[in-house]
mmCIF file of C-alpha atoms in Angstrom:
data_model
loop_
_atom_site.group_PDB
_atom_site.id
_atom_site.type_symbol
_atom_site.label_atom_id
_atom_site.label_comp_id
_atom_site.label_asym_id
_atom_site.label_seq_id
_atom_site.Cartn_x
_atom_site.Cartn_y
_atom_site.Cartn_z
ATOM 1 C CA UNK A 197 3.182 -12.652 -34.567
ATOM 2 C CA UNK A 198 5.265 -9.495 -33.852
ATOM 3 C CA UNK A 199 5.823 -8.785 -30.098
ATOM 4 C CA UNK A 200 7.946 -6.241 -27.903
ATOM 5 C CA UNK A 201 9.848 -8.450 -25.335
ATOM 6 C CA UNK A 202 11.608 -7.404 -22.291
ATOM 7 C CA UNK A 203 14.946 -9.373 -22.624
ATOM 8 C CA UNK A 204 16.763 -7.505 -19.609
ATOM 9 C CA UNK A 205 16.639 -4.593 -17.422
ATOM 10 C CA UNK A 206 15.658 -1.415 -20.044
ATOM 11 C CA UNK A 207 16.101 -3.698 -23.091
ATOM 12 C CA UNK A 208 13.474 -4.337 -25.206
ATOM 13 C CA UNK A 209 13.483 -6.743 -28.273
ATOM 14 C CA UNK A 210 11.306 -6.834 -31.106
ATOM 15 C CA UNK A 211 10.440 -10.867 -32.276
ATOM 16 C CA UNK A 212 8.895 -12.902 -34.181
ATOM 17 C CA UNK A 213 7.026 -16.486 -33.556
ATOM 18 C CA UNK A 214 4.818 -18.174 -35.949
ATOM 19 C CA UNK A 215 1.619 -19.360 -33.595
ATOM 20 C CA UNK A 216 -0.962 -22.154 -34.447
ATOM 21 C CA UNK A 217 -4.283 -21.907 -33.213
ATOM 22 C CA UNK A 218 -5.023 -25.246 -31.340
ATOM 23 C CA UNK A 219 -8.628 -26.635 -30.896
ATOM 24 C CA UNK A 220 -10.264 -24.435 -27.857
ATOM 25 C CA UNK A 221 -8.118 -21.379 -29.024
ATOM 26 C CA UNK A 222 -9.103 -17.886 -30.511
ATOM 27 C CA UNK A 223 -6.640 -16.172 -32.567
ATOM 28 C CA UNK A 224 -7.443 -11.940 -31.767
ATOM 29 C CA UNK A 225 -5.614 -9.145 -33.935
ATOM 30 C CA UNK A 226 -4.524 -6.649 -31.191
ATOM 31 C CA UNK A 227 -6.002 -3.249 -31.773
ATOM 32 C CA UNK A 228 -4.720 -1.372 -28.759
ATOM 33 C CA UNK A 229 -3.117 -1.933 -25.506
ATOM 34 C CA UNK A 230 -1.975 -0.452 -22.343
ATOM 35 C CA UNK A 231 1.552 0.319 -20.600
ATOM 36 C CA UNK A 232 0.655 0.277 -16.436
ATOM 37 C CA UNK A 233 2.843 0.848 -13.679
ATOM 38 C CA UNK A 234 3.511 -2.759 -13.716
ATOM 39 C CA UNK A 235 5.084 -3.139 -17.322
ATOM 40 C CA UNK A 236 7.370 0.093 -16.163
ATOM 41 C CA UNK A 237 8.628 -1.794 -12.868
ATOM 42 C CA UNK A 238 9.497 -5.139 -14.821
ATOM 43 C CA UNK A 239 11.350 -2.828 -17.524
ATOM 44 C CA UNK A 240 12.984 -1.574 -14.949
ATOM 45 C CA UNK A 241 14.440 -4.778 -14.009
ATOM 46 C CA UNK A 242 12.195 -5.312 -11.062
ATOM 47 C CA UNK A 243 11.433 -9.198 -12.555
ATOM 48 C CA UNK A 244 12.985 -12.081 -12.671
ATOM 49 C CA UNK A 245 10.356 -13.435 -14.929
ATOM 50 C CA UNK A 246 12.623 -12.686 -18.342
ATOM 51 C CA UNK A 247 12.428 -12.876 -20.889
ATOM 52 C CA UNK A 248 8.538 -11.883 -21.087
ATOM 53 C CA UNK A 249 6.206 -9.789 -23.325
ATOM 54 C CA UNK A 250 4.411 -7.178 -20.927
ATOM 55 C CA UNK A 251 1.317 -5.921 -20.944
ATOM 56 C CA UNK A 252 -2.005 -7.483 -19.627
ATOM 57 C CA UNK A 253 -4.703 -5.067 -20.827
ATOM 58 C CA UNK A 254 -5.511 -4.981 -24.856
ATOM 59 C CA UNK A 255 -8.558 -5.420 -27.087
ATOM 60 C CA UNK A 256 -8.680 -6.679 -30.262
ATOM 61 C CA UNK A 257 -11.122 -8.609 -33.056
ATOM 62 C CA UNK A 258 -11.339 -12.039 -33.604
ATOM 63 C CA UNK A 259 -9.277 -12.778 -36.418
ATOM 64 C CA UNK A 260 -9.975 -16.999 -36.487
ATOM 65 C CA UNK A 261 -12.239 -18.291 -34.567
ATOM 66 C CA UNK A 262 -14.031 -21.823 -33.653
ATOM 67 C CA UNK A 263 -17.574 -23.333 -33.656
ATOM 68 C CA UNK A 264 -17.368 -24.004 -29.522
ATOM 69 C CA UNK A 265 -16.333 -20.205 -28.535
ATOM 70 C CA UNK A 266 -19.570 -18.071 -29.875
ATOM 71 C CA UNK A 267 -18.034 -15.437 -31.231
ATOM 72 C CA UNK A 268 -17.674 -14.482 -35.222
ATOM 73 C CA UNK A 269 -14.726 -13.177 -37.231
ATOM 74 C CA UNK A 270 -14.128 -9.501 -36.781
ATOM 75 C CA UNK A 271 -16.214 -9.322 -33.397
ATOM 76 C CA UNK A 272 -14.702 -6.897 -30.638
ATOM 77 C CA UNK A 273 -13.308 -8.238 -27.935
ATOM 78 C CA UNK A 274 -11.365 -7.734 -24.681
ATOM 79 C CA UNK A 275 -8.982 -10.192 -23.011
ATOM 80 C CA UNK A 276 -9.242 -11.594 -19.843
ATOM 81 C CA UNK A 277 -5.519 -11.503 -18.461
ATOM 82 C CA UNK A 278 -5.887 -13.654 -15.067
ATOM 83 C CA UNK A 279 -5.110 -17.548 -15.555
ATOM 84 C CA UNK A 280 -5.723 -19.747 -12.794
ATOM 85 C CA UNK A 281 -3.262 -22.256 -11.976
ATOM 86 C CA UNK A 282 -4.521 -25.501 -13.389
ATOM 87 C CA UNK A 283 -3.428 -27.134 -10.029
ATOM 88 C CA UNK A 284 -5.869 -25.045 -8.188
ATOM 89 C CA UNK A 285 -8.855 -26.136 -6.300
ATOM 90 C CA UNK A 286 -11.214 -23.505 -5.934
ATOM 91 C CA UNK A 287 -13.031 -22.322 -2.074
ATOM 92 C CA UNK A 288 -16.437 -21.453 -3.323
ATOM 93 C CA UNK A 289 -16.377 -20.112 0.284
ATOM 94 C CA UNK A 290 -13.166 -17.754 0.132
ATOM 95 C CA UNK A 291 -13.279 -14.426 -1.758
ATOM 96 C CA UNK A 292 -9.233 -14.359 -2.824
ATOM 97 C CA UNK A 293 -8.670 -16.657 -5.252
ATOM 98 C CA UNK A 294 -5.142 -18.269 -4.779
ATOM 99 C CA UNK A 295 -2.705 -19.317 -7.617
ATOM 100 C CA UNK A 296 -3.859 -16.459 -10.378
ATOM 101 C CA UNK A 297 -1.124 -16.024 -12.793
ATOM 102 C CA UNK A 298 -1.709 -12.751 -14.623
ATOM 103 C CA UNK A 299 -0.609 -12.609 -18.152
ATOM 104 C CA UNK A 300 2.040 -9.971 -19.023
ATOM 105 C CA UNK A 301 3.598 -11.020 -15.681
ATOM 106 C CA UNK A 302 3.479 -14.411 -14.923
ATOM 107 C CA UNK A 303 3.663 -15.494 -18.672
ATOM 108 C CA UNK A 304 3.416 -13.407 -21.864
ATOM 109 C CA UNK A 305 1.435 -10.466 -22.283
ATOM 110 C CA UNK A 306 -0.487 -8.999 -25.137
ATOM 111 C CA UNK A 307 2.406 -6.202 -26.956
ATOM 112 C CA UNK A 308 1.585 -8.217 -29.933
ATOM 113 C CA UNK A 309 0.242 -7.451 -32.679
ATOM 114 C CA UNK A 310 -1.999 -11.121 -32.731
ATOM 115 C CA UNK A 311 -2.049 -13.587 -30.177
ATOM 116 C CA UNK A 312 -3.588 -16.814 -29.549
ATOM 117 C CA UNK A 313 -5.955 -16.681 -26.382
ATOM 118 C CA UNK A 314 -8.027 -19.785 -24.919
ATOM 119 C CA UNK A 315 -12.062 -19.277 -25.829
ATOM 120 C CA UNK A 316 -12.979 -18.846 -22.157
ATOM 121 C CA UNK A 317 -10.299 -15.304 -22.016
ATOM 122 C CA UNK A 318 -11.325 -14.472 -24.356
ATOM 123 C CA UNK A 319 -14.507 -11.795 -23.782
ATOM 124 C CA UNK A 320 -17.186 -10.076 -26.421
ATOM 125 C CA UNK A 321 -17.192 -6.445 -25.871
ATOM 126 C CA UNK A 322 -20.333 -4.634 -26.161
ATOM 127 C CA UNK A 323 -21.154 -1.849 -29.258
ATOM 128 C CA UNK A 324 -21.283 0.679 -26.510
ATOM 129 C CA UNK A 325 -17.873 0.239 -25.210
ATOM 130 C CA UNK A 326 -14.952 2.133 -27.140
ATOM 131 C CA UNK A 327 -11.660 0.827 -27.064
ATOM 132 C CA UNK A 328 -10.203 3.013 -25.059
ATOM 133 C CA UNK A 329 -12.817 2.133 -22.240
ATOM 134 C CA UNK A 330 -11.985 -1.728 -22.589
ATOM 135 C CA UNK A 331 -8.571 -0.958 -21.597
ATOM 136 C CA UNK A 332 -9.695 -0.450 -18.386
ATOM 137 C CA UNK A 333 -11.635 -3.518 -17.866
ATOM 138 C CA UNK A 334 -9.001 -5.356 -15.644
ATOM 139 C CA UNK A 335 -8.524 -2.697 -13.052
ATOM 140 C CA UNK A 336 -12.230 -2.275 -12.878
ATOM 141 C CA UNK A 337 -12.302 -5.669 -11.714
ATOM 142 C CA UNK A 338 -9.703 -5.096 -9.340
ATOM 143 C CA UNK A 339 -11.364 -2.324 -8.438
ATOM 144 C CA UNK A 340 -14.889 -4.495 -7.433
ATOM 145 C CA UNK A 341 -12.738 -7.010 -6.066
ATOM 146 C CA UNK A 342 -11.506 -4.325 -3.557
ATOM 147 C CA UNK A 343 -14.833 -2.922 -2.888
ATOM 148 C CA UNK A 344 -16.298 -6.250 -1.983
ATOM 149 C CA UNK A 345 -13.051 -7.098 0.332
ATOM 150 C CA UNK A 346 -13.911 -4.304 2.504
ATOM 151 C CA UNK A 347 -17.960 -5.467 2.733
ATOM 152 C CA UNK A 348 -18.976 -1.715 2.828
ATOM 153 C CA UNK A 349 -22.344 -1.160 3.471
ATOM 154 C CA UNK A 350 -24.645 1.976 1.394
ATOM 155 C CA UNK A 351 -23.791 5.462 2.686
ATOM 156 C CA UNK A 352 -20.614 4.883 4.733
ATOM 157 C CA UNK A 353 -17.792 6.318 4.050
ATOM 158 C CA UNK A 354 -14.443 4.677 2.816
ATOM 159 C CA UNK A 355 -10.854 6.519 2.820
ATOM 160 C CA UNK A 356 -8.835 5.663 -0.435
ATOM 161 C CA UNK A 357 -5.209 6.665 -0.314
ATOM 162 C CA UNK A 358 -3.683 7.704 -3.481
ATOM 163 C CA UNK A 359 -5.198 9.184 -6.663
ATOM 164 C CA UNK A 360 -3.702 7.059 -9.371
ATOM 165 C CA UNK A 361 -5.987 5.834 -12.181
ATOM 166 C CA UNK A 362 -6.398 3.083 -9.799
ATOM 167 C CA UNK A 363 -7.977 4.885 -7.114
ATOM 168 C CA UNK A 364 -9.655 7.164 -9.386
ATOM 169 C CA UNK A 365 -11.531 3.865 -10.378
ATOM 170 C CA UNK A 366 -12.201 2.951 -6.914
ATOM 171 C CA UNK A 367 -13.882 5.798 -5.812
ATOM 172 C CA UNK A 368 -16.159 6.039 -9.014
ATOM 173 C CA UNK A 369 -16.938 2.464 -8.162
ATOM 174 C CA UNK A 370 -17.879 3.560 -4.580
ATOM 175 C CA UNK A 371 -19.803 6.048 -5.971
ATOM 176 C CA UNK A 372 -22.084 3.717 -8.135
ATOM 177 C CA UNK A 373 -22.399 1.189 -5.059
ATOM 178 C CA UNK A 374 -23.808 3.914 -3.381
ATOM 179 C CA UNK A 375 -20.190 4.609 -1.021
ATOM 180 C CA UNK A 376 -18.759 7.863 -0.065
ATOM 181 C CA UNK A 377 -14.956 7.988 -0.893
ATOM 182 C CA UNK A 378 -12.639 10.171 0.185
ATOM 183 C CA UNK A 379 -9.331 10.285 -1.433
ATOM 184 C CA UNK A 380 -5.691 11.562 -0.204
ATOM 185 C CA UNK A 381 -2.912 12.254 -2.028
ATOM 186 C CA UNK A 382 -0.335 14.654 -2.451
ATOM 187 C CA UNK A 383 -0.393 15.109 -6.263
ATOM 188 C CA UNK A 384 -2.875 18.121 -7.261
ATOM 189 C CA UNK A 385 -3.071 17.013 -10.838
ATOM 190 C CA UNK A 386 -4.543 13.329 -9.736
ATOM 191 C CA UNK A 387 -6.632 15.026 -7.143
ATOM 192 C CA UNK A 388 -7.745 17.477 -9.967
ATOM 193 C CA UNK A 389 -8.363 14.274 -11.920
ATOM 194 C CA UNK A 390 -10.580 12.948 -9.448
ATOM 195 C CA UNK A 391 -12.904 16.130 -8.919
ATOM 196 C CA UNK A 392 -13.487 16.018 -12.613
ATOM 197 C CA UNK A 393 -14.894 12.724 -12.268
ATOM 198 C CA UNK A 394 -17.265 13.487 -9.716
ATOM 199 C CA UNK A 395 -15.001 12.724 -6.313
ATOM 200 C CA UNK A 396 -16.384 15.391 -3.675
ATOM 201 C CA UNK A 397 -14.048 14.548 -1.020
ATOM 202 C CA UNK A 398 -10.319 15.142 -1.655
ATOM 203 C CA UNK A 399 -7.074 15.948 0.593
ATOM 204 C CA UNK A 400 -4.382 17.194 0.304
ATOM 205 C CA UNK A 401 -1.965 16.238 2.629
ATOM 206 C CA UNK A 402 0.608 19.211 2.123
ATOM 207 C CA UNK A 403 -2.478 21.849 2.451
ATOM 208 C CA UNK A 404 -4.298 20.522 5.624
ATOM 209 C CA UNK A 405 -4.675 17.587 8.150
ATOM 210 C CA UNK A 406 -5.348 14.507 6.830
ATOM 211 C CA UNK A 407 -7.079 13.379 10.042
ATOM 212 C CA UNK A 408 -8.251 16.754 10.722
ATOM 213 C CA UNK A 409 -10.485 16.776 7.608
ATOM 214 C CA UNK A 410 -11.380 13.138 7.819
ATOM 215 C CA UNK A 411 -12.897 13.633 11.388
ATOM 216 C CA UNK A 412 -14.616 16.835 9.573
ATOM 217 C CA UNK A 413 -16.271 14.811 6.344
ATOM 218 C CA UNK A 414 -16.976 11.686 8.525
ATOM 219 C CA UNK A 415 -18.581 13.619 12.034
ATOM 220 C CA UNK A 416 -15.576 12.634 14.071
ATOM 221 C CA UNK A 417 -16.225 9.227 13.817
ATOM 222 C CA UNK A 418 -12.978 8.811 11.283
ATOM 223 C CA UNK A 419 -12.901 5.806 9.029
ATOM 224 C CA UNK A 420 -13.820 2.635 9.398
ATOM 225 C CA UNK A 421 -12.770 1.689 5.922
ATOM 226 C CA UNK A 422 -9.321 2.393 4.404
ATOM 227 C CA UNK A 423 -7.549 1.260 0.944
ATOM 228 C CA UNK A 424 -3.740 1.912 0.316
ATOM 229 C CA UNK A 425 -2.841 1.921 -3.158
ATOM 230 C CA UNK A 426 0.396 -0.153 -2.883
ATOM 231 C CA UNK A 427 2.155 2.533 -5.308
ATOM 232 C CA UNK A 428 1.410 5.041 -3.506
ATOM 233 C CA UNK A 429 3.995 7.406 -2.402
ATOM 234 C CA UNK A 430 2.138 8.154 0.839
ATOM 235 C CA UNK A 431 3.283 6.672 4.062
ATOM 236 C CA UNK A 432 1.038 3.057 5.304
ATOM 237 C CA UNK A 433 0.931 4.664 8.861
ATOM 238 C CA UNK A 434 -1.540 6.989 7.227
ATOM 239 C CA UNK A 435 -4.038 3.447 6.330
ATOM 240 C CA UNK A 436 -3.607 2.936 10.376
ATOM 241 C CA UNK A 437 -3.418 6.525 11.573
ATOM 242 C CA UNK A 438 -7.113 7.369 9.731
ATOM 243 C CA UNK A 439 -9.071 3.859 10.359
ATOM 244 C CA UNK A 440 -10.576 3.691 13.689
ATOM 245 C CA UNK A 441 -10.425 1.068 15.909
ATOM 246 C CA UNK A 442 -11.761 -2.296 14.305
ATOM 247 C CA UNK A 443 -11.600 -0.982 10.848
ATOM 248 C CA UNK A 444 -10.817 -2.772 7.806
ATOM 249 C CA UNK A 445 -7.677 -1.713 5.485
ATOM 250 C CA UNK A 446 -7.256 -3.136 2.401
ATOM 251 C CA UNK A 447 -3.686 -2.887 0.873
ATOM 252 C CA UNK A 448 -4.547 -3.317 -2.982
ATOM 253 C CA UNK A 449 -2.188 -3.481 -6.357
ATOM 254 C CA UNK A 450 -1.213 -5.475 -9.225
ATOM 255 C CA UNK A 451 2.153 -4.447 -8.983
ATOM 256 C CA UNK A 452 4.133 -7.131 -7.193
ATOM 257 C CA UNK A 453 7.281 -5.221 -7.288
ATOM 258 C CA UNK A 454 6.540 -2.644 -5.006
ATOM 259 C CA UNK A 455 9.611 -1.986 -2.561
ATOM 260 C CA UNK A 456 10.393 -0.764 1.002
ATOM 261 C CA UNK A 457 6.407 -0.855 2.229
ATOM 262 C CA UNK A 458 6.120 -0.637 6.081
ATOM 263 C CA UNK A 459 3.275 -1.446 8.072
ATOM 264 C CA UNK A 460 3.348 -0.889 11.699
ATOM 265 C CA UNK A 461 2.150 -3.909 13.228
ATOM 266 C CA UNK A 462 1.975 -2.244 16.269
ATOM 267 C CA UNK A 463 -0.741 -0.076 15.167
ATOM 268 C CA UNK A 464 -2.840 -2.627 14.064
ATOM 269 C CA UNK A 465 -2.588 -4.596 16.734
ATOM 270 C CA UNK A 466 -3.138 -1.537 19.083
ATOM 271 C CA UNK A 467 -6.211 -0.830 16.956
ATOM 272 C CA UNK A 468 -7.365 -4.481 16.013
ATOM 273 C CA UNK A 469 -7.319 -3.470 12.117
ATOM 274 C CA UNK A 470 -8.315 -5.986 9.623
ATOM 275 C CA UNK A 471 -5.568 -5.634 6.787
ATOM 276 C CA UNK A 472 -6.557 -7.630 3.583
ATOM 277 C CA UNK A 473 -4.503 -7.700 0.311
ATOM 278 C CA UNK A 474 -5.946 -7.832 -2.611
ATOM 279 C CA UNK A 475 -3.745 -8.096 -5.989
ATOM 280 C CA UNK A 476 -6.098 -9.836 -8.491
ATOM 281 C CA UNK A 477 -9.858 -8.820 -9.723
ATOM 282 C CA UNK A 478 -10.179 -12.792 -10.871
ATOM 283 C CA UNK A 479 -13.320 -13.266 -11.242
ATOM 284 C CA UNK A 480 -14.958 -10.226 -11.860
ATOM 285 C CA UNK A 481 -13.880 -8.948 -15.361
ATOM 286 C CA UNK A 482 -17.751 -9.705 -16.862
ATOM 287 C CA UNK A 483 -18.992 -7.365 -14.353
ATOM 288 C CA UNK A 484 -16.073 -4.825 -15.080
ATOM 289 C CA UNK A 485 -17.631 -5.249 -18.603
ATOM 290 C CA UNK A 486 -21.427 -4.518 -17.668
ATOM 291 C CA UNK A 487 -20.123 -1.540 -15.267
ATOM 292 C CA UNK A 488 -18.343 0.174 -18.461
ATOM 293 C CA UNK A 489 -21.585 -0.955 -20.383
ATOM 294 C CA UNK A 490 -23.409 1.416 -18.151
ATOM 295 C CA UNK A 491 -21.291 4.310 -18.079
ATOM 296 C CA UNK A 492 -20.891 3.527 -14.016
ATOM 297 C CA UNK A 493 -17.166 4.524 -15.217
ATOM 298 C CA UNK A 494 -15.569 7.613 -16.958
ATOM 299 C CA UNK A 495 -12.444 6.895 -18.131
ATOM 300 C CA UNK A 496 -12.046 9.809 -20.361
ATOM 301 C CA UNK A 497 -9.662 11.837 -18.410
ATOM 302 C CA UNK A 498 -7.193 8.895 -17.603
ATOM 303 C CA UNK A 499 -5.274 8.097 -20.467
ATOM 304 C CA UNK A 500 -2.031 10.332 -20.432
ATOM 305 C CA UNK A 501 -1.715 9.594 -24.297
ATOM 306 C CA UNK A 502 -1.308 6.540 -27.408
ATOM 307 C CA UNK A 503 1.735 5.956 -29.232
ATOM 308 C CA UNK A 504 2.010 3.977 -32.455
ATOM 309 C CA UNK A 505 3.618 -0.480 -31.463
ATOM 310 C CA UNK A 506 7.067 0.796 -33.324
ATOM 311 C CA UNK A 507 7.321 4.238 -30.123
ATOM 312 C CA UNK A 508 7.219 1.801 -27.705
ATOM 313 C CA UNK A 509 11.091 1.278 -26.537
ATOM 314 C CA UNK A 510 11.555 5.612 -26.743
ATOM 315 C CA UNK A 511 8.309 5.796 -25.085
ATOM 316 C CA UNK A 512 9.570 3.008 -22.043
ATOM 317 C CA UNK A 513 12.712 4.544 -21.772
ATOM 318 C CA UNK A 514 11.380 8.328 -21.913
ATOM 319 C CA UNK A 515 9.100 6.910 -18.426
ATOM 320 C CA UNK A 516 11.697 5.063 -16.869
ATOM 321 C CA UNK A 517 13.955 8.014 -16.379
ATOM 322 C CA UNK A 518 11.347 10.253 -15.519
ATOM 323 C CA UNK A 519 11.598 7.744 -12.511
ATOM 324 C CA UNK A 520 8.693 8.864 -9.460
ATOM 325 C CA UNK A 521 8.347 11.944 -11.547
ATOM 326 C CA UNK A 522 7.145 10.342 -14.470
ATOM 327 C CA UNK A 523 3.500 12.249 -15.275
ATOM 328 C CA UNK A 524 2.745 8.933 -17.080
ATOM 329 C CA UNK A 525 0.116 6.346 -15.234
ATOM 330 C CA UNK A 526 -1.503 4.651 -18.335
ATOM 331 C CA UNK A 527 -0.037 5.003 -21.810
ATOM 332 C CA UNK A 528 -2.389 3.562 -25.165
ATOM 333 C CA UNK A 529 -0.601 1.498 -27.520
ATOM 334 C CA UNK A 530 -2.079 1.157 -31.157
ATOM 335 C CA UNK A 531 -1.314 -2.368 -32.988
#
């Protein structure tokens, strides 16, 4: 196995293990993967996990396989990057699943070009799914996770702030269930990003009032549900500010190194806000699957480009010091 590891902060090394494929294990030959906000902030320096090989999205094909897993030699698939702690005792009552590792953070990721996965992370990925779809399997499932955190019923509305490729999933997802989003952000081209794939309601918080328009879209009855993007560059007092009293804000992310976030507790006590966090979609990545198996999301216009396994250090360090202006959100990596 080759693999990019980060050995320190903005140092990469290429190495080299050999890997045996134990009973209950699939070896997969990576075909692509994905950098994400998350693999930037730990390149940064951001983790004291090191040294780790990033990178928890990737598909591949089955290059050995076993009798017990079901799948053949040269099948499609896409891995399933959350790994429950094997100390955990499941709630069958409790939505949040505690003590998920996530691989590509907690241990090592998938910039390889073959790894050796357990059978159960190992998922078969439909004829109708390309490649570049199943790279987006894992934030769908954050995504649902988020969605079903905030119990929104059919037809009401639900204020998403940000337009990352995050929230762009979100609100397609609301869409589907049948959900009106409405998503803020300051950026134009992930706004413009989000009307392409089919988001009616955006704002722009530098061209109007955000609470203006809300009361406008919603009848002046503002929103009762709220998700902050924990990346994004807009304030949390808007989450409070917009969600009317009782409301439900979900504070959602897989980046655990997000700095310097500030919610007013006074606010929510004021308002009697329900503020969930959400940083895993454990559980869910099947029905990410089926979701992408029925088109429910476009994907087309989210990739900001692919690079070739050897680009990957100039293209790391190229994002890095582009720093918050870094046009860069997801970045396809070819095995």
């Amino acid at each position: 196995m080759k693999a990019w590891q980060i050995v320190g902060k903005e140092q990469l090394q290429l190495i080299e293990r050999a890997q045996t494929v134990q009973p209950g294990q699939i070896k997969v030959r990576i075909n692509k993967g994905a950098i994400s906000s998350t693999d930037i902030a730990m390149y940064k320096g951001k983790s004291g996990n090191l040294p780790l090989i990033p990178v928890k999205n990737a598909v591949g094909q089955v290059s050995e396989t076993n009798e017990l897993c079901g799948l053949k030699k040269g099948e499609r698939v896409v891995i399933n990057p959350y790994v429950l702690d094997e100390d955990a005792v499941l709630d069958k009552n409790k939505e949040i699943v505690p003590d998920v590792k996530i691989m590509g953070v907690d241990t090592d990721g998938l910039l390889c070009d073959f790894a050796v996965i357990p059978n159960e992370k190992v998922c078969y990925l439909p004829e109708g799914i390309t490649d570049n779809e199943a790279i987006f399997v894992e934030q769908i499932a954050l995504g649902i996770k988020v969605l079903e955190a905030l119990k929104v019923d059919k037809g009401q509305y639900v204020v998403i702030l940000g337009a990352s490729t995050f929230c762009n999933i979100i609100a397609q997802l609301a869409i589907y269930y049948q959900i009106i989003p409405i998503l803020v952000d300051n950026d134009p081209s992930g706004l413009e990003k989000a009307e392409n794939n089919g988001i009616y309601y955006t704002i722009n918080p530098t061209l109007c009032s955000v609470t203006e328009r809300v009361l406008e879209i919603t009848g002046g009855e503002m929103a009762e549900y709220c998700v902050y993007d924990a990346r994004n560059t807009m304030l949390p007092s808007y989450a409070t500010g917009i969600t009317k009293e009782g409301g439900t804000i979900v504070i959602a992310g897989s980046n655990y190194f997000v700095e310097g976030m500030q919610l007013d507790l006074g606010d929510v006590l004021r308002k009697q806000h329900t503020v969930i966090g959400i940083k895993n979609g454990y559980g869910e990545i099947y029905s990410a699957i089926n979701l992408l198996a029925n088109k429910a999301v476009n994907t087309q216009n989210l990739i900001d480009g692919e690079i070739s396994f050897d680009d990957v250090p100039k293209k790391l360090k190229e994002i890095s010091d582009a720093g918050e202006n870094s046009p860069y959100q997801k970045f396809v990596i070819n095995c």
